[in-house]
mmCIF file of C-alpha atoms in Angstrom:
data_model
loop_
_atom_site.group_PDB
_atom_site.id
_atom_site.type_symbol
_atom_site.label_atom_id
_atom_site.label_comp_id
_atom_site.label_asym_id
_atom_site.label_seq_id
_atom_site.Cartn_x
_atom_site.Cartn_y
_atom_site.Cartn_z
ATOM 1 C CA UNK I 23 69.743 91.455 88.923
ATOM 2 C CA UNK I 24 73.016 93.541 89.963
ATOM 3 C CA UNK I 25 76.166 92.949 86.824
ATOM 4 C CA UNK I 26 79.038 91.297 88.627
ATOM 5 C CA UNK I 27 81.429 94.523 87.665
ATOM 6 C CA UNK I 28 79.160 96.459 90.300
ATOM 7 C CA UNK I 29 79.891 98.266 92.983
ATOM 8 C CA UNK I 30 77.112 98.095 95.974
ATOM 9 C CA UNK I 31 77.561 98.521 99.223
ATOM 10 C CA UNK I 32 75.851 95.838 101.531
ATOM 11 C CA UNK I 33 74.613 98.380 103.529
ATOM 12 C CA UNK I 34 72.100 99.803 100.543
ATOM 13 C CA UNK I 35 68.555 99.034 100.479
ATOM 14 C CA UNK I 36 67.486 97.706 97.238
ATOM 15 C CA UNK I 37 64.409 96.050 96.524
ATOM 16 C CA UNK I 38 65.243 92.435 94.877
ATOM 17 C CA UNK I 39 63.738 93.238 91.614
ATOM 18 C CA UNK I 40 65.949 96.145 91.040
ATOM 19 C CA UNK I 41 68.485 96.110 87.782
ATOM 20 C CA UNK I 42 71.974 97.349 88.063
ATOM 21 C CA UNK I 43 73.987 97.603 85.274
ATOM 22 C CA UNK I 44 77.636 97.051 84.266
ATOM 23 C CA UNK I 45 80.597 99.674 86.491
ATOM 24 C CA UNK I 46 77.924 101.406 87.983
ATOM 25 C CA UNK I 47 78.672 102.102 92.069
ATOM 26 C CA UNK I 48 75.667 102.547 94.519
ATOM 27 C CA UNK I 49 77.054 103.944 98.270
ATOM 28 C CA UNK I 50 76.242 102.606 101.847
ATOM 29 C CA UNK I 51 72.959 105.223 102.342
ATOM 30 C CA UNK I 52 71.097 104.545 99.617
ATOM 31 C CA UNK I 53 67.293 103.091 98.647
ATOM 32 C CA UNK I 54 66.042 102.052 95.491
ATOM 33 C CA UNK I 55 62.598 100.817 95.409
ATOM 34 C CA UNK I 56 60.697 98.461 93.318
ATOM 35 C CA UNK I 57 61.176 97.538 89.078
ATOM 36 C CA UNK I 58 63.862 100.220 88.916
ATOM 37 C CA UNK I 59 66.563 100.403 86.288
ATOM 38 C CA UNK I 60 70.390 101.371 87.333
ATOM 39 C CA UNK I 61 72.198 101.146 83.930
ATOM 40 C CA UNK I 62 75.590 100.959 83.152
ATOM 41 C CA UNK I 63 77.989 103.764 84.884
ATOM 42 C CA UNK I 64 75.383 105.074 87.268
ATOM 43 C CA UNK I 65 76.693 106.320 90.645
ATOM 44 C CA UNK I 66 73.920 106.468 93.052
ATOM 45 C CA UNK I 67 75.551 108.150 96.705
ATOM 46 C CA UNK I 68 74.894 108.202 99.920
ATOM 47 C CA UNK I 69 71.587 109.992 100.677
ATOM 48 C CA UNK I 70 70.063 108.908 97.179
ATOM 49 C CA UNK I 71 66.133 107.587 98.088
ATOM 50 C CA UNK I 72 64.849 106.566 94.368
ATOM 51 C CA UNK I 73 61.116 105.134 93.902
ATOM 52 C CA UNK I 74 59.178 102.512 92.103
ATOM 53 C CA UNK I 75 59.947 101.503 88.293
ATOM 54 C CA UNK I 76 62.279 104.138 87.591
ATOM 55 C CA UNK I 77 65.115 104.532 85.560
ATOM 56 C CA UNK I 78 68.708 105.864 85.663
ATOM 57 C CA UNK I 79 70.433 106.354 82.711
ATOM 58 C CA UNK I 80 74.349 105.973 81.851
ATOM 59 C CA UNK I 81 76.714 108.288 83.878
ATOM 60 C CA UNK I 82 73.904 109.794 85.883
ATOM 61 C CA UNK I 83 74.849 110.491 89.317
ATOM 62 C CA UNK I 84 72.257 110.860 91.904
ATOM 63 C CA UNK I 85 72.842 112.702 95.329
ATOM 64 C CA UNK I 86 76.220 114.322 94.714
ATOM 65 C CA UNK I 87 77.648 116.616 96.997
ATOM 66 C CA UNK I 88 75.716 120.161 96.398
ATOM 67 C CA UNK I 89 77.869 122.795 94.921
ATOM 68 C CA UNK I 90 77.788 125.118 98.179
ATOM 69 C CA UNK I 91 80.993 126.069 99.573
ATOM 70 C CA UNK I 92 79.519 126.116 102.746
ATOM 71 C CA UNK I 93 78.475 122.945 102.991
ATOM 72 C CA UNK I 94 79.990 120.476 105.356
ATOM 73 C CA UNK I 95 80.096 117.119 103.371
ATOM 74 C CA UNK I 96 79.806 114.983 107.071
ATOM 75 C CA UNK I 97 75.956 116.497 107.082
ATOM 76 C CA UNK I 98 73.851 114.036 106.148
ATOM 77 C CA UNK I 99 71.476 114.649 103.555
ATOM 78 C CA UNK I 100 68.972 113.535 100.410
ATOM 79 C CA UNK I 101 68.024 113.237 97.283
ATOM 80 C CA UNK I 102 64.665 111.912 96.571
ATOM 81 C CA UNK I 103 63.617 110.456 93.307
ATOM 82 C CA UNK I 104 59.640 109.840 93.131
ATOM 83 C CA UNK I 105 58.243 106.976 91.305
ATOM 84 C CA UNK I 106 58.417 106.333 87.511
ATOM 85 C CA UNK I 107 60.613 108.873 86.715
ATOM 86 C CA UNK I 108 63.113 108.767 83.949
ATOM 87 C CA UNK I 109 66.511 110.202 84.435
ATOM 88 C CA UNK I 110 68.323 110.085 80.867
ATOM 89 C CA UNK I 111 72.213 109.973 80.769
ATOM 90 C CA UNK I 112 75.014 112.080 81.998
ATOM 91 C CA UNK I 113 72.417 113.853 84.198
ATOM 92 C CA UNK I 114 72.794 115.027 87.938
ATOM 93 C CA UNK I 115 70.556 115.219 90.843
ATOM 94 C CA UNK I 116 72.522 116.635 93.645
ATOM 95 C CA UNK I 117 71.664 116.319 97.860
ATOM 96 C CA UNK I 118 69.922 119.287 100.023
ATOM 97 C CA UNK I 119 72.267 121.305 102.122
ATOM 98 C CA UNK I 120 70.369 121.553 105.282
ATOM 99 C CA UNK I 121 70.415 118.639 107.560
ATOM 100 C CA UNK I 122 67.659 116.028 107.017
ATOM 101 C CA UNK I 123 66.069 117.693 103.981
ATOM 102 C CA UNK I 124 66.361 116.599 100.649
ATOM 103 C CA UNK I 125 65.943 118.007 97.163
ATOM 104 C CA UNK I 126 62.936 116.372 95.712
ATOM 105 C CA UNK I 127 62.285 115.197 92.314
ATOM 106 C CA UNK I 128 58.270 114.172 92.171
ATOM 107 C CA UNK I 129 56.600 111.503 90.328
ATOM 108 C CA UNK I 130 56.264 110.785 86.661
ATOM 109 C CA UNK I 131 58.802 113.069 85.576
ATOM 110 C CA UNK I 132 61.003 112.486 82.253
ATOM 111 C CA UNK I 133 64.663 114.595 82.414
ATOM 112 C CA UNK I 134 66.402 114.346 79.443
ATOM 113 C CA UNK I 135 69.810 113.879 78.556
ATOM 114 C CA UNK I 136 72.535 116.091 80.599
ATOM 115 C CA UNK I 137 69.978 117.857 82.539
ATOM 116 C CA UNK I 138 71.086 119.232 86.286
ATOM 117 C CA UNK I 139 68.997 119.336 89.112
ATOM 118 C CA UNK I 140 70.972 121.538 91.953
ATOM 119 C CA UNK I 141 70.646 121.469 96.036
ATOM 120 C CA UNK I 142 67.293 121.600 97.751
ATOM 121 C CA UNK I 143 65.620 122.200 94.402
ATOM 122 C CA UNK I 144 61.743 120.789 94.821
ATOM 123 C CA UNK I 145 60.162 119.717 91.114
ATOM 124 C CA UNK I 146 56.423 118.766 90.664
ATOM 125 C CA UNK I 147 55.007 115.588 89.426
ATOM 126 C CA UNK I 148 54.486 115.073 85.847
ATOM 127 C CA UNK I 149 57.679 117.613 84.462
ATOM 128 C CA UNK I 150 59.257 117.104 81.081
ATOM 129 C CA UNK I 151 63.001 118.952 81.355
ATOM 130 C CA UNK I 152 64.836 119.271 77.890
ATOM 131 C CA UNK I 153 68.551 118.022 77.522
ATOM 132 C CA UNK I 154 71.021 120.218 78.986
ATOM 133 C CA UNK I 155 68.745 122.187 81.263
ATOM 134 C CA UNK I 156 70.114 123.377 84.676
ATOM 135 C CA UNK I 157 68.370 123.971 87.628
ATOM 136 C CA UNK I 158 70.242 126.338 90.257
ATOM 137 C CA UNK I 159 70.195 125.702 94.049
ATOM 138 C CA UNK I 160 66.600 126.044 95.299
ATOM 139 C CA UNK I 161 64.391 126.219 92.720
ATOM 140 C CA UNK I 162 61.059 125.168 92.699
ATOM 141 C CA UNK I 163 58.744 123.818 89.499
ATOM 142 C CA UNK I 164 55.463 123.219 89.555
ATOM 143 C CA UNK I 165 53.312 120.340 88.249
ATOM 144 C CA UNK I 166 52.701 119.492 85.008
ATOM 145 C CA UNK I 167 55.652 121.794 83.400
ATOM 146 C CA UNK I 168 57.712 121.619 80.656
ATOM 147 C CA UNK I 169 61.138 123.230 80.391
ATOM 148 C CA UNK I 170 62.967 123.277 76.850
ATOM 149 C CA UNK I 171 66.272 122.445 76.304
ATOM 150 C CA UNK I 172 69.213 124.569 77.167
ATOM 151 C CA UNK I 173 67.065 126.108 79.807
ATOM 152 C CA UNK I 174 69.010 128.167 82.426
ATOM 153 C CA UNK I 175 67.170 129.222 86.198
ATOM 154 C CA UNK I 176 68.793 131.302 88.752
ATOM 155 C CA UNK I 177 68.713 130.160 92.147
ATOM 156 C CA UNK I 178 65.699 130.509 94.642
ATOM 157 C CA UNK I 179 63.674 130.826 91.349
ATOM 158 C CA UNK I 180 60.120 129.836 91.431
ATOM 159 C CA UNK I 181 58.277 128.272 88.332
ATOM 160 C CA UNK I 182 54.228 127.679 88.297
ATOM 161 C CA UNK I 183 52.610 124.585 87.770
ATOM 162 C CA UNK I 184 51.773 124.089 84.197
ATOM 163 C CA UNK I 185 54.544 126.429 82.543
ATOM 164 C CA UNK I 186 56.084 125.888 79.023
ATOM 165 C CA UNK I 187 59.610 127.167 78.997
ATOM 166 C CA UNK I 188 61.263 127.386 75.304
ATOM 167 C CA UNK I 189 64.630 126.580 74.377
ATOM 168 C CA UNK I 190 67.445 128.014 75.710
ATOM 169 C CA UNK I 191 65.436 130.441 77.630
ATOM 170 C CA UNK I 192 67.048 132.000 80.460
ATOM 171 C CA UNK I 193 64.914 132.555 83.806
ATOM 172 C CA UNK I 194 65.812 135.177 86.569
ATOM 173 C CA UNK I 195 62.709 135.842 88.175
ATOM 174 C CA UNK I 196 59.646 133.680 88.907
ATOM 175 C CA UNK I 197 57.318 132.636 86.382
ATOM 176 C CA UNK I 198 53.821 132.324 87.273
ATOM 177 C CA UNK I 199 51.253 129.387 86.778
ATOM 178 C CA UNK I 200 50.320 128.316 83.770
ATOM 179 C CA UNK I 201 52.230 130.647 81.615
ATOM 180 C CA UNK I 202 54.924 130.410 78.592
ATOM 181 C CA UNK I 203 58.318 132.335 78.624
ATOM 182 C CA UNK I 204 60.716 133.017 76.106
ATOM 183 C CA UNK I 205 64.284 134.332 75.744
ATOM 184 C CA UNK I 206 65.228 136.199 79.087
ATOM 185 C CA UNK I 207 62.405 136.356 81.202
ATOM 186 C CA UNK I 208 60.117 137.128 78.648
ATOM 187 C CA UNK I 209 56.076 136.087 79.394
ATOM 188 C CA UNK I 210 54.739 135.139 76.157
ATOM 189 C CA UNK I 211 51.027 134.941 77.065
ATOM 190 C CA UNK I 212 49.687 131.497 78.789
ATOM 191 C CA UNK I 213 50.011 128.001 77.699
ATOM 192 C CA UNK I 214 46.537 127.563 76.657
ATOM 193 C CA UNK I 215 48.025 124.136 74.463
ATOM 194 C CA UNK I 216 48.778 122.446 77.627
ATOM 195 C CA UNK I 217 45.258 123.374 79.535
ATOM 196 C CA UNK I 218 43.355 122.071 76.729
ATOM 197 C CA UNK I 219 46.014 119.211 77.042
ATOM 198 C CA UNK I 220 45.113 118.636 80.680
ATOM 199 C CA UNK I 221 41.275 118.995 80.170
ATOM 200 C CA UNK I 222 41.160 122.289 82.324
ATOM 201 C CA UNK I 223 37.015 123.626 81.325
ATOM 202 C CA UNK I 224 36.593 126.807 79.092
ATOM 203 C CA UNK I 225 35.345 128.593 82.287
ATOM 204 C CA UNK I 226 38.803 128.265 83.593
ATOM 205 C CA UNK I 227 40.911 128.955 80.803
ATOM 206 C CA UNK I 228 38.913 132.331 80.711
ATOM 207 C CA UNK I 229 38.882 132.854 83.850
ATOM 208 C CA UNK I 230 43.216 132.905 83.369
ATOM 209 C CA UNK I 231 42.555 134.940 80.625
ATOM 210 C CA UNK I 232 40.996 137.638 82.594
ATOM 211 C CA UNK I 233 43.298 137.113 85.236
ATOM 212 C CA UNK I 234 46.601 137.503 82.992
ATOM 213 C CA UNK I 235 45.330 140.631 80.861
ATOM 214 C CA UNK I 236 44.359 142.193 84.472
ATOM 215 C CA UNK I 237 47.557 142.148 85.900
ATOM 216 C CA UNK I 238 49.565 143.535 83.126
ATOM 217 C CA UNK I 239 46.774 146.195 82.357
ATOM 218 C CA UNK I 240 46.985 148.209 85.508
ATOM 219 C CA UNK I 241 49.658 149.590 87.224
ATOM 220 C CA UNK I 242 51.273 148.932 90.897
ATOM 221 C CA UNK I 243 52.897 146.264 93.213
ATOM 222 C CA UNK I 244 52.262 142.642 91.480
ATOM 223 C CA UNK I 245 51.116 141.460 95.243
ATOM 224 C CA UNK I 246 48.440 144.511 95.708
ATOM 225 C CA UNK I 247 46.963 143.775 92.168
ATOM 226 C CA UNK I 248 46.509 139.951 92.947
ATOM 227 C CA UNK I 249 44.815 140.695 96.365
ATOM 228 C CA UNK I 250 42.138 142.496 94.420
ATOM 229 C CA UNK I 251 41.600 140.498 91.761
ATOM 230 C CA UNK I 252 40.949 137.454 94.568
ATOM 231 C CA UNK I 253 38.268 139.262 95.522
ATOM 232 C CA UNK I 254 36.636 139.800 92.202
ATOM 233 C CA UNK I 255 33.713 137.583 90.337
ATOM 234 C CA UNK I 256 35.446 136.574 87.333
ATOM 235 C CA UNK I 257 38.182 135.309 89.437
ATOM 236 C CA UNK I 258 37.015 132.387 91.128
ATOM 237 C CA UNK I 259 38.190 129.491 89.657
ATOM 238 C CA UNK I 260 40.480 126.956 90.993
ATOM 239 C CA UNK I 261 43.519 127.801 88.323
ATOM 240 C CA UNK I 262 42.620 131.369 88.317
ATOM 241 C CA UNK I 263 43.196 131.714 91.939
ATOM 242 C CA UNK I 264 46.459 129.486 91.792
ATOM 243 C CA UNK I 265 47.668 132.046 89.337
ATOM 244 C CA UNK I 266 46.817 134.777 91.731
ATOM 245 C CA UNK I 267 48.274 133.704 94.601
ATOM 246 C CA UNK I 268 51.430 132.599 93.044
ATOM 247 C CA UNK I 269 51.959 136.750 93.452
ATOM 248 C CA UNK I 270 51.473 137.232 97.118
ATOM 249 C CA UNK I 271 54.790 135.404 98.021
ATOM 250 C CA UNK I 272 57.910 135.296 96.171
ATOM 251 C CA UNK I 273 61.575 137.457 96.595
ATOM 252 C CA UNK I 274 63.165 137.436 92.778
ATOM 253 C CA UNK I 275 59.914 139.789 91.276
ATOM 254 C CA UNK I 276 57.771 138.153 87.923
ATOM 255 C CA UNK I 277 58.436 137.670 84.331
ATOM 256 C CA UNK I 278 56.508 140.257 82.173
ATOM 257 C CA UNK I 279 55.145 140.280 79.066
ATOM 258 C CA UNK I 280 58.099 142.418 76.290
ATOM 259 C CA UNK I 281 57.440 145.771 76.270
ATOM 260 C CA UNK I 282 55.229 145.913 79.612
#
């Protein structure tokens, strides 16, 4: 059902159970897939791909123009929205700036109110982002994360899968799986509330354990430590060697615990 005060091109795909709501504008280049909600004041543009049973809240606007002032707005580009994900209002999702890439938002994720997801950013399935959080160009986030409200990360940032961010934290370097931060960069131990959450066993929660108090016990290069600790018995889990890893790439340096 599309309102009669819409605006949509003929040339966008939309599946014929789709909703549109009242002023809202969707753009020649754009799909929306199955079930999904366009309320009121939405303005879906060109490059905007948006899956099954979603929903996009008042004055959202999906696949604006990234906020590069290099890029070359004739470039065509995308923003892809998984499937059941809820985008509350006045939030943005803005377009890649590299030629047939997108910025990707996964599957079952829940953005709150005002939230901004910048240019080629890539987020996980199953994320929870607090009103007014902003996501600079290129940042990745894991699975199964949770960022607070207020939450500020710098570009080309990466986040872990299964991270708790509090509010108004402020993130400058990557933080690594399964851990909590706090304030600026600040590691506050690992989010042992959302691995109990997610039914992770007691052999790999201390398995992290021994992986988290090993890396900020002895001293060195982050990547050097990891590689060791790969190697060693108590190490061998599936999480504990996706926290490990997480170290052996990576350009911005890692969140550390205060005083470390």
């Amino acid at each position: 059902m599309i309102h009669p005060t819409a605006i949509v091109s003929p040339k966008a795909r939309l599946a014929s159970s789709v909703e549109v709501g009242a002023f809202s504008i969707i753009e020649d280049d754009v799909e929306v897939g199955e079930r999904t909600k366009i309320a009121a004041h939405v303005i879906l543009r060109n490059g905007a791909r948006i899956g099954d049973d979603s929903l996009i809240d008042s004055n959202s606007v999906i696949s604006g123009l990234p906020q590069d002032l290099g890029f070359n707005p004739e470039e065509v580009t995308y923003a892809r929205i998984g499937n059941r994900v809820t985008i509350r209002e006045g939030s943005t999702v803005n377009r890649s700036t590299r030629v047939g890439e997108a910025t990707i938002v996964g599957d079952d994720c829940f953005f709150m109110a005002v939230t901004h997801v910048a240019h080629d950013c890539v987020v996980g399935n199953n994320v929870i982002i607090g009103n007014n959080t902003l996501l600079a160009g290129h940042v990745i986030v894991g699975k199964d994360t949770f960022l607070g409200g207020a939450v500020g990360v710098h570009q080309f940032c990466r986040i872990g899968e299964g991270c708790m961010l509090g509010g108004v934290t402020t993130i400058t370097k990557d933080v690594p799986p399964y851990a909590m931060a706090a304030d600026r960069n600040r590691y506050t131990g690992l989010n042992l509330v959302g691995l109990r959450r997610r039914k992770h066993t007691r052999e790999a929660i201390m398995s992290l354990k021994f992986c988290f108090h090993e890396m900020h016990r002895r001293m060195g290069k982050s990547s050097l430590i990891a590689e060791e600790l790969l190697s060693h018995e108590s190490a061998q889990t599936e999480e504990a060697r996706n926290f490990l890893t997480f170290y052996l790439s990576g350009k911005r340096g890692f969140i550390r615990p205060k005083g470390d």
